[in-house]
Amino acid sequence: MSKSQQETIWRVVFPSGDVGLDESFRIAAAPIYGSGRAGGSAVTNEILHSWVKDRTALEVPAGHVYSTGSYYNAFPAAYWAQWTNVQNVTLRMQVSGEAVITVHRSDSRAQDHVVSTVAVTPESSPDTVEVAVPISGMHEGGWLWFEVAAVGSAPVVLSDAVWLADVPANRNLTASLAITTMNKPEWCVRQFNLLANMADMNLIDAIYVVDQGTKLVTEQDGYTEVKARLGDKLRVIRQGNIGGSGGFARGMYEVEQHNESGYALLLDDDTVLEPESISRAIAFANHCAKPTLVGGNMLFLSEPTRLCALAEVFNRKRVFWTTAEGTPKFDDLAARPFLETRYLHKRTDADYNAWWMCLIPVETIRRIGLSYPFFIKNDDVEYGVRAQQAGYRTVTVPGVCLWHQSFVDKDDILDWQAYFHVRNKLIMGLLYSRLPWGGDLFREMMRASMSAAVKMRYSAVTLHQMAVSDVLQGAEHIGSILETRLPEIRAARAAEDDTHTVPFDELPDELLVKSRAEAESAASSGVKALLNQLRPPRRNMHTVIDGYVEPQHAYWYADDAEAGHVISRHAPDVEHALDGLDMVAKNASEHWQVMARMDSAVFVNKEANTGILLWRRPLTAFTRLAKVSVLYARLAFNWRKYQSAYRKEFATLVSPSWWERYFRG
């Protein structure tokens, strides 16, 4: 290809304009775009952000260095080398001022290799710098990036830096966006404006918004104005609440039926896109050797440099989704230099990508169907596994991303979503497990029910019973209750004492003092924890609590000298109640160990300054666990029969004709 025919596949961009939520957000996010230094010292985020001139231009002060060695602006060469037809790339940029440009390459072990060094002199400035780099041997791992050193007495301006491909794309397709929303119209309008202001709208044929709420997108302030800007590309569809799976099924359906686009780009409503990610995802998909689902990473809105997961996989033995081996969860990308974040440099393969952002070829939709009617939970996992079985790979590409509300402080395993966690995991086992009785599935399910009981969340065990009971009624039953089951779940849960939230000052502030040895001798096994749960509780458990519990942390007061005595916290709010307490569990996976030693606790909501009084009820725990155990046993003993039935009905439940019963309403 001639230089004029080379295609831009990766632009280097900076957090300016409408990226993120506000200026403070963009400052906090600066480290994922690049880093700066003077001498041997790194500059602050505030200084780094002050160098940004606009979306594609940066001014590096004299004596300073700017590096694109970062999550968002480095080029993930390993993924392009492995999955696309691109085997050589060219870096092109405009440089004004006296500078030294150094191009770097890493390998799968995060070792740094200098590819090229180019000097820009005052006589040649402004200059177009071009460096060709082969990537054909980088499929195991490695990134490309560059540094700009302002070596003269004046600042250097870097602009229009791009990575170019020297081969034509395998396909030249565009995308339609599919957003599912439920009572978050302000988020949608923000996203629309971001797209109108900063996305390449030549790549976007339509924006389908499936509105399943009562707070309508079309009635939100600012909608009329942004509708005028986006015109006929913005298409809002009203339908009843059939969950995220129903909303995304409708989005897929509309994109396929209108036949305008080669891809459907699924997006959550409560997100903030990095709009350049759309261009990157489409470029990658177009260059892939085979039609490929291209996934985007999630970073936290509350911590803009914290990555949810680099890639996720499906464990068939446990019927569980998890982060890919060797990669952490919730890692802060700003916590260490780029080359010291070693796991980033080895190419990591995914089995699926969550639907906060996932680009799906329309060809795939036509061949394997729409989402399964899970309502919520597992629909994205199931679709990725299904696509994989049909020969379509999912590639989660670093540097394709958005920001989403954090999952860390959510408690959805124990709230109303407990029903969907259990029901849909069982269905995933029926559909995809290759092991007798789903491998470790029933052990995991019993552990989940026992854990809920130990945590005194008996409402969750009730929802587990409802979930297994529905699975036993068959696949068509699951589809038939898509609109009706959620109100019944909420009603069943509302009848339980462990769901009643009250203002914090109405909850007990009398606290039983523990010995430090009690924390160390907390239950070490599920059986021991359950046996502790079944012993008679103390009589004053409704007025004297053992501790406080959050979605992640648990606290109690430990003092060997005062153990067994009661103290009063006199706490006007949650924060004061937790002051001076001992943290006895650092994450939710440790809760059962310490809560097995509690007779009562307050589950706290810091943001709302509210809480739920939980107390131990041995008879309730025993009877509900017995009931759900019987249901699990029924399913296990008839596993092959149910597996055959669910698989037989599967193609029907993901077909457009089946879903139309809900779309026409």
PDB file of C-alpha atoms in Angstrom, residues 446-645:
ATOM      1  CA  MET A 446     -25.191 -25.525  48.249  1.00  0.00           C
ATOM      2  CA  ARG A 447     -22.264 -23.436  49.382  1.00  0.00           C
ATOM      3  CA  ALA A 448     -24.056 -20.294  48.171  1.00  0.00           C
ATOM      4  CA  SER A 449     -27.260 -21.197  50.055  1.00  0.00           C
ATOM      5  CA  MET A 450     -25.359 -22.135  53.217  1.00  0.00           C
ATOM      6  CA  SER A 451     -23.358 -18.922  53.008  1.00  0.00           C
ATOM      7  CA  ALA A 452     -26.544 -16.847  52.758  1.00  0.00           C
ATOM      8  CA  ALA A 453     -27.943 -18.611  55.834  1.00  0.00           C
ATOM      9  CA  VAL A 454     -24.736 -18.090  57.815  1.00  0.00           C
ATOM     10  CA  LYS A 455     -24.868 -14.410  56.892  1.00  0.00           C
ATOM     11  CA  MET A 456     -28.431 -14.303  58.306  1.00  0.00           C
ATOM     12  CA  ARG A 457     -29.855 -13.407  54.883  1.00  0.00           C
ATOM     13  CA  TYR A 458     -32.677 -15.934  54.923  1.00  0.00           C
ATOM     14  CA  SER A 459     -34.520 -14.022  52.198  1.00  0.00           C
ATOM     15  CA  ALA A 460     -31.757 -15.039  49.783  1.00  0.00           C
ATOM     16  CA  VAL A 461     -32.281 -18.723  50.621  1.00  0.00           C
ATOM     17  CA  THR A 462     -35.994 -18.264  49.876  1.00  0.00           C
ATOM     18  CA  LEU A 463     -35.085 -16.797  46.479  1.00  0.00           C
ATOM     19  CA  HIS A 464     -32.782 -19.760  45.874  1.00  0.00           C
ATOM     20  CA  GLN A 465     -35.768 -22.052  46.427  1.00  0.00           C
ATOM     21  CA  MET A 466     -37.822 -20.063  43.916  1.00  0.00           C
ATOM     22  CA  ALA A 467     -34.939 -20.210  41.429  1.00  0.00           C
ATOM     23  CA  VAL A 468     -34.466 -23.989  41.563  1.00  0.00           C
ATOM     24  CA  SER A 469     -38.225 -24.543  41.468  1.00  0.00           C
ATOM     25  CA  ASP A 470     -38.466 -22.524  38.252  1.00  0.00           C
ATOM     26  CA  VAL A 471     -35.594 -24.429  36.647  1.00  0.00           C
ATOM     27  CA  LEU A 472     -37.411 -27.683  37.432  1.00  0.00           C
ATOM     28  CA  GLN A 473     -40.436 -26.455  35.466  1.00  0.00           C
ATOM     29  CA  GLY A 474     -38.483 -26.324  32.231  1.00  0.00           C
ATOM     30  CA  ALA A 475     -37.048 -23.956  29.660  1.00  0.00           C
ATOM     31  CA  GLU A 476     -40.341 -22.742  28.201  1.00  0.00           C
ATOM     32  CA  HIS A 477     -41.474 -21.832  31.712  1.00  0.00           C
ATOM     33  CA  ILE A 478     -38.341 -19.677  32.115  1.00  0.00           C
ATOM     34  CA  GLY A 479     -39.307 -17.804  28.961  1.00  0.00           C
ATOM     35  CA  SER A 480     -42.954 -17.450  29.963  1.00  0.00           C
ATOM     36  CA  ILE A 481     -42.177 -15.688  33.275  1.00  0.00           C
ATOM     37  CA  LEU A 482     -39.835 -13.121  31.758  1.00  0.00           C
ATOM     38  CA  GLU A 483     -42.163 -10.201  32.544  1.00  0.00           C
ATOM     39  CA  THR A 484     -43.884 -11.533  35.655  1.00  0.00           C
ATOM     40  CA  ARG A 485     -41.245 -13.079  37.904  1.00  0.00           C
ATOM     41  CA  LEU A 486     -39.497  -9.921  39.100  1.00  0.00           C
ATOM     42  CA  PRO A 487     -42.555  -8.464  40.892  1.00  0.00           C
ATOM     43  CA  GLU A 488     -43.060 -11.828  42.614  1.00  0.00           C
ATOM     44  CA  ILE A 489     -39.404 -11.914  43.659  1.00  0.00           C
ATOM     45  CA  ARG A 490     -39.623  -8.422  45.107  1.00  0.00           C
ATOM     46  CA  ALA A 491     -42.829  -9.284  46.968  1.00  0.00           C
ATOM     47  CA  ALA A 492     -41.333 -12.450  48.461  1.00  0.00           C
ATOM     48  CA  ARG A 493     -38.255 -10.566  49.553  1.00  0.00           C
ATOM     49  CA  ALA A 494     -40.190  -7.640  51.001  1.00  0.00           C
ATOM     50  CA  ALA A 495     -41.930 -10.044  53.387  1.00  0.00           C
ATOM     51  CA  GLU A 496     -38.589 -10.931  55.005  1.00  0.00           C
ATOM     52  CA  ASP A 497     -37.184  -9.145  58.074  1.00  0.00           C
ATOM     53  CA  ASP A 498     -33.628  -9.181  56.736  1.00  0.00           C
ATOM     54  CA  THR A 499     -34.555  -6.797  53.903  1.00  0.00           C
ATOM     55  CA  HIS A 500     -36.032  -3.972  55.963  1.00  0.00           C
ATOM     56  CA  THR A 501     -33.837  -0.883  55.777  1.00  0.00           C
ATOM     57  CA  VAL A 502     -34.237   1.785  58.460  1.00  0.00           C
ATOM     58  CA  PRO A 503     -32.417   5.023  59.363  1.00  0.00           C
ATOM     59  CA  PHE A 504     -29.203   4.291  61.191  1.00  0.00           C
ATOM     60  CA  ASP A 505     -30.180   6.081  64.373  1.00  0.00           C
ATOM     61  CA  GLU A 506     -33.095   3.650  64.800  1.00  0.00           C
ATOM     62  CA  LEU A 507     -30.792   0.619  64.942  1.00  0.00           C
ATOM     63  CA  PRO A 508     -29.213  -0.819  68.112  1.00  0.00           C
ATOM     64  CA  ASP A 509     -25.980   0.860  69.182  1.00  0.00           C
ATOM     65  CA  GLU A 510     -25.205  -1.589  72.005  1.00  0.00           C
ATOM     66  CA  LEU A 511     -22.212  -3.714  70.994  1.00  0.00           C
ATOM     67  CA  LEU A 512     -20.917  -6.950  72.522  1.00  0.00           C
ATOM     68  CA  VAL A 513     -17.146  -6.804  73.081  1.00  0.00           C
ATOM     69  CA  LYS A 514     -15.207  -9.737  71.581  1.00  0.00           C
ATOM     70  CA  SER A 515     -11.857 -11.209  72.468  1.00  0.00           C
ATOM     71  CA  ARG A 516      -9.188 -11.039  69.786  1.00  0.00           C
ATOM     72  CA  ALA A 517      -8.936 -14.816  69.893  1.00  0.00           C
ATOM     73  CA  GLU A 518     -12.531 -15.067  68.649  1.00  0.00           C
ATOM     74  CA  ALA A 519     -11.581 -13.531  65.322  1.00  0.00           C
ATOM     75  CA  GLU A 520      -8.641 -15.898  64.983  1.00  0.00           C
ATOM     76  CA  SER A 521     -10.758 -18.931  65.884  1.00  0.00           C
ATOM     77  CA  ALA A 522     -13.622 -18.021  63.550  1.00  0.00           C
ATOM     78  CA  ALA A 523     -15.158 -20.866  61.580  1.00  0.00           C
ATOM     79  CA  SER A 524     -12.615 -22.347  59.184  1.00  0.00           C
ATOM     80  CA  SER A 525     -15.023 -24.526  57.220  1.00  0.00           C
ATOM     81  CA  GLY A 526     -18.534 -24.268  55.853  1.00  0.00           C
ATOM     82  CA  VAL A 527     -19.735 -27.173  57.997  1.00  0.00           C
ATOM     83  CA  LYS A 528     -18.341 -25.591  61.153  1.00  0.00           C
ATOM     84  CA  ALA A 529     -19.885 -22.258  60.237  1.00  0.00           C
ATOM     85  CA  LEU A 530     -23.272 -23.905  59.689  1.00  0.00           C
ATOM     86  CA  LEU A 531     -23.102 -25.772  63.000  1.00  0.00           C
ATOM     87  CA  ASN A 532     -22.302 -22.497  64.753  1.00  0.00           C
ATOM     88  CA  GLN A 533     -25.325 -20.991  63.060  1.00  0.00           C
ATOM     89  CA  LEU A 534     -27.617 -23.679  64.451  1.00  0.00           C
ATOM     90  CA  ARG A 535     -26.696 -23.235  68.121  1.00  0.00           C
ATOM     91  CA  PRO A 536     -29.173 -21.277  70.320  1.00  0.00           C
ATOM     92  CA  PRO A 537     -28.653 -17.496  70.070  1.00  0.00           C
ATOM     93  CA  ARG A 538     -28.392 -15.186  73.065  1.00  0.00           C
ATOM     94  CA  ARG A 539     -31.595 -13.562  74.255  1.00  0.00           C
ATOM     95  CA  ASN A 540     -30.530  -9.929  73.892  1.00  0.00           C
ATOM     96  CA  MET A 541     -29.507 -10.221  70.223  1.00  0.00           C
ATOM     97  CA  HIS A 542     -32.236  -7.740  69.145  1.00  0.00           C
ATOM     98  CA  THR A 543     -30.819  -4.984  71.324  1.00  0.00           C
ATOM     99  CA  VAL A 544     -27.118  -5.899  71.471  1.00  0.00           C
ATOM    100  CA  ILE A 545     -25.275  -6.601  68.240  1.00  0.00           C
ATOM    101  CA  ASP A 546     -21.995  -8.389  67.557  1.00  0.00           C
ATOM    102  CA  GLY A 547     -20.783  -6.136  64.751  1.00  0.00           C
ATOM    103  CA  TYR A 548     -21.334  -4.281  61.532  1.00  0.00           C
ATOM    104  CA  VAL A 549     -21.233  -5.613  57.986  1.00  0.00           C
ATOM    105  CA  GLU A 550     -20.766  -3.877  54.630  1.00  0.00           C
ATOM    106  CA  PRO A 551     -20.830  -5.446  51.165  1.00  0.00           C
ATOM    107  CA  GLN A 552     -17.073  -6.035  51.503  1.00  0.00           C
ATOM    108  CA  HIS A 553     -15.939  -5.425  55.091  1.00  0.00           C
ATOM    109  CA  ALA A 554     -17.064  -6.665  58.502  1.00  0.00           C
ATOM    110  CA  TYR A 555     -16.221  -5.096  61.877  1.00  0.00           C
ATOM    111  CA  TRP A 556     -16.536  -5.833  65.562  1.00  0.00           C
ATOM    112  CA  TYR A 557     -14.991  -4.473  68.767  1.00  0.00           C
ATOM    113  CA  ALA A 558     -12.195  -6.594  70.199  1.00  0.00           C
ATOM    114  CA  ASP A 559     -10.766  -6.005  73.667  1.00  0.00           C
ATOM    115  CA  ASP A 560      -9.481  -8.965  75.691  1.00  0.00           C
ATOM    116  CA  ALA A 561      -9.883  -7.104  78.981  1.00  0.00           C
ATOM    117  CA  GLU A 562     -13.525  -6.225  78.298  1.00  0.00           C
ATOM    118  CA  ALA A 563     -14.583  -9.338  76.353  1.00  0.00           C
ATOM    119  CA  GLY A 564     -18.180 -10.288  77.072  1.00  0.00           C
ATOM    120  CA  HIS A 565     -19.154  -6.791  78.211  1.00  0.00           C
ATOM    121  CA  VAL A 566     -21.538  -4.506  76.387  1.00  0.00           C
ATOM    122  CA  ILE A 567     -20.527  -1.040  75.233  1.00  0.00           C
ATOM    123  CA  SER A 568     -22.593   1.678  73.594  1.00  0.00           C
ATOM    124  CA  ARG A 569     -21.359   3.324  70.425  1.00  0.00           C
ATOM    125  CA  HIS A 570     -23.885   6.202  70.543  1.00  0.00           C
ATOM    126  CA  ALA A 571     -23.295   6.575  66.847  1.00  0.00           C
ATOM    127  CA  PRO A 572     -25.256   9.271  65.008  1.00  0.00           C
ATOM    128  CA  ASP A 573     -24.190   7.850  61.657  1.00  0.00           C
ATOM    129  CA  VAL A 574     -22.465   4.883  60.060  1.00  0.00           C
ATOM    130  CA  GLU A 575     -19.008   6.432  59.894  1.00  0.00           C
ATOM    131  CA  HIS A 576     -18.904   7.157  63.623  1.00  0.00           C
ATOM    132  CA  ALA A 577     -20.244   3.693  64.412  1.00  0.00           C
ATOM    133  CA  LEU A 578     -17.313   2.109  62.607  1.00  0.00           C
ATOM    134  CA  ASP A 579     -14.667   4.352  64.181  1.00  0.00           C
ATOM    135  CA  GLY A 580     -12.284   2.384  66.364  1.00  0.00           C
ATOM    136  CA  LEU A 581     -13.692  -1.030  65.463  1.00  0.00           C
ATOM    137  CA  ASP A 582     -11.562  -3.944  64.311  1.00  0.00           C
ATOM    138  CA  MET A 583     -11.946  -4.980  60.669  1.00  0.00           C
ATOM    139  CA  VAL A 584     -12.383  -8.742  60.841  1.00  0.00           C
ATOM    140  CA  ALA A 585     -13.226  -9.371  57.166  1.00  0.00           C
ATOM    141  CA  LYS A 586     -11.646  -7.503  54.261  1.00  0.00           C
ATOM    142  CA  ASN A 587     -13.894  -8.835  51.516  1.00  0.00           C
ATOM    143  CA  ALA A 588     -17.233 -10.576  51.119  1.00  0.00           C
ATOM    144  CA  SER A 589     -15.636 -14.003  50.711  1.00  0.00           C
ATOM    145  CA  GLU A 590     -14.539 -13.840  54.372  1.00  0.00           C
ATOM    146  CA  HIS A 591     -17.929 -12.818  55.780  1.00  0.00           C
ATOM    147  CA  TRP A 592     -19.196 -16.312  56.530  1.00  0.00           C
ATOM    148  CA  GLN A 593     -16.215 -17.006  58.767  1.00  0.00           C
ATOM    149  CA  VAL A 594     -16.886 -14.125  61.152  1.00  0.00           C
ATOM    150  CA  MET A 595     -20.669 -13.961  60.811  1.00  0.00           C
ATOM    151  CA  ALA A 596     -20.884 -17.570  61.955  1.00  0.00           C
ATOM    152  CA  ARG A 597     -19.760 -16.201  65.322  1.00  0.00           C
ATOM    153  CA  MET A 598     -22.422 -13.494  65.401  1.00  0.00           C
ATOM    154  CA  ASP A 599     -25.916 -13.634  66.850  1.00  0.00           C
ATOM    155  CA  SER A 600     -26.869 -10.294  65.315  1.00  0.00           C
ATOM    156  CA  ALA A 601     -25.295  -7.633  63.148  1.00  0.00           C
ATOM    157  CA  VAL A 602     -26.156  -4.444  61.335  1.00  0.00           C
ATOM    158  CA  PHE A 603     -25.730  -4.436  57.566  1.00  0.00           C
ATOM    159  CA  VAL A 604     -24.808  -0.822  56.809  1.00  0.00           C
ATOM    160  CA  ASN A 605     -25.284   1.430  53.818  1.00  0.00           C
ATOM    161  CA  LYS A 606     -22.771   4.239  54.224  1.00  0.00           C
ATOM    162  CA  GLU A 607     -24.108   6.411  51.427  1.00  0.00           C
ATOM    163  CA  ALA A 608     -27.701   6.406  52.690  1.00  0.00           C
ATOM    164  CA  ASN A 609     -26.794   6.259  56.413  1.00  0.00           C
ATOM    165  CA  THR A 610     -29.207   3.362  56.798  1.00  0.00           C
ATOM    166  CA  GLY A 611     -28.940  -0.243  57.887  1.00  0.00           C
ATOM    167  CA  ILE A 612     -30.638  -3.607  58.290  1.00  0.00           C
ATOM    168  CA  LEU A 613     -30.747  -5.473  61.580  1.00  0.00           C
ATOM    169  CA  LEU A 614     -29.829  -9.116  60.981  1.00  0.00           C
ATOM    170  CA  TRP A 615     -30.309 -11.760  63.659  1.00  0.00           C
ATOM    171  CA  ARG A 616     -29.716 -15.439  63.826  1.00  0.00           C
ATOM    172  CA  ARG A 617     -32.719 -17.771  63.494  1.00  0.00           C
ATOM    173  CA  PRO A 618     -31.595 -21.420  63.719  1.00  0.00           C
ATOM    174  CA  LEU A 619     -34.994 -22.952  62.914  1.00  0.00           C
ATOM    175  CA  THR A 620     -35.448 -20.718  59.876  1.00  0.00           C
ATOM    176  CA  ALA A 621     -31.944 -21.563  58.666  1.00  0.00           C
ATOM    177  CA  PHE A 622     -32.525 -25.299  59.089  1.00  0.00           C
ATOM    178  CA  THR A 623     -35.938 -25.465  57.406  1.00  0.00           C
ATOM    179  CA  ARG A 624     -35.029 -23.288  54.427  1.00  0.00           C
ATOM    180  CA  LEU A 625     -31.764 -25.052  53.786  1.00  0.00           C
ATOM    181  CA  ALA A 626     -33.572 -28.379  53.989  1.00  0.00           C
ATOM    182  CA  LYS A 627     -36.132 -27.236  51.390  1.00  0.00           C
ATOM    183  CA  VAL A 628     -33.590 -25.903  48.939  1.00  0.00           C
ATOM    184  CA  SER A 629     -31.449 -29.037  49.403  1.00  0.00           C
ATOM    185  CA  VAL A 630     -34.385 -31.209  48.357  1.00  0.00           C
ATOM    186  CA  LEU A 631     -34.844 -29.093  45.224  1.00  0.00           C
ATOM    187  CA  TYR A 632     -31.153 -29.290  44.349  1.00  0.00           C
ATOM    188  CA  ALA A 633     -31.319 -33.074  44.818  1.00  0.00           C
ATOM    189  CA  ARG A 634     -34.325 -33.373  42.465  1.00  0.00           C
ATOM    190  CA  LEU A 635     -32.450 -31.513  39.764  1.00  0.00           C
ATOM    191  CA  ALA A 636     -29.238 -33.473  40.325  1.00  0.00           C
ATOM    192  CA  PHE A 637     -30.949 -36.883  40.164  1.00  0.00           C
ATOM    193  CA  ASN A 638     -32.689 -35.894  36.923  1.00  0.00           C
ATOM    194  CA  TRP A 639     -29.737 -33.979  35.500  1.00  0.00           C
ATOM    195  CA  ARG A 640     -29.507 -35.724  32.144  1.00  0.00           C
ATOM    196  CA  LYS A 641     -33.241 -35.453  31.509  1.00  0.00           C
ATOM    197  CA  TYR A 642     -33.265 -31.706  32.206  1.00  0.00           C
ATOM    198  CA  GLN A 643     -30.042 -31.164  30.298  1.00  0.00           C
ATOM    199  CA  SER A 644     -31.542 -32.819  27.229  1.00  0.00           C
ATOM    200  CA  ALA A 645     -34.777 -30.828  27.525  1.00  0.00           C
TER     201      ALA A 645
END
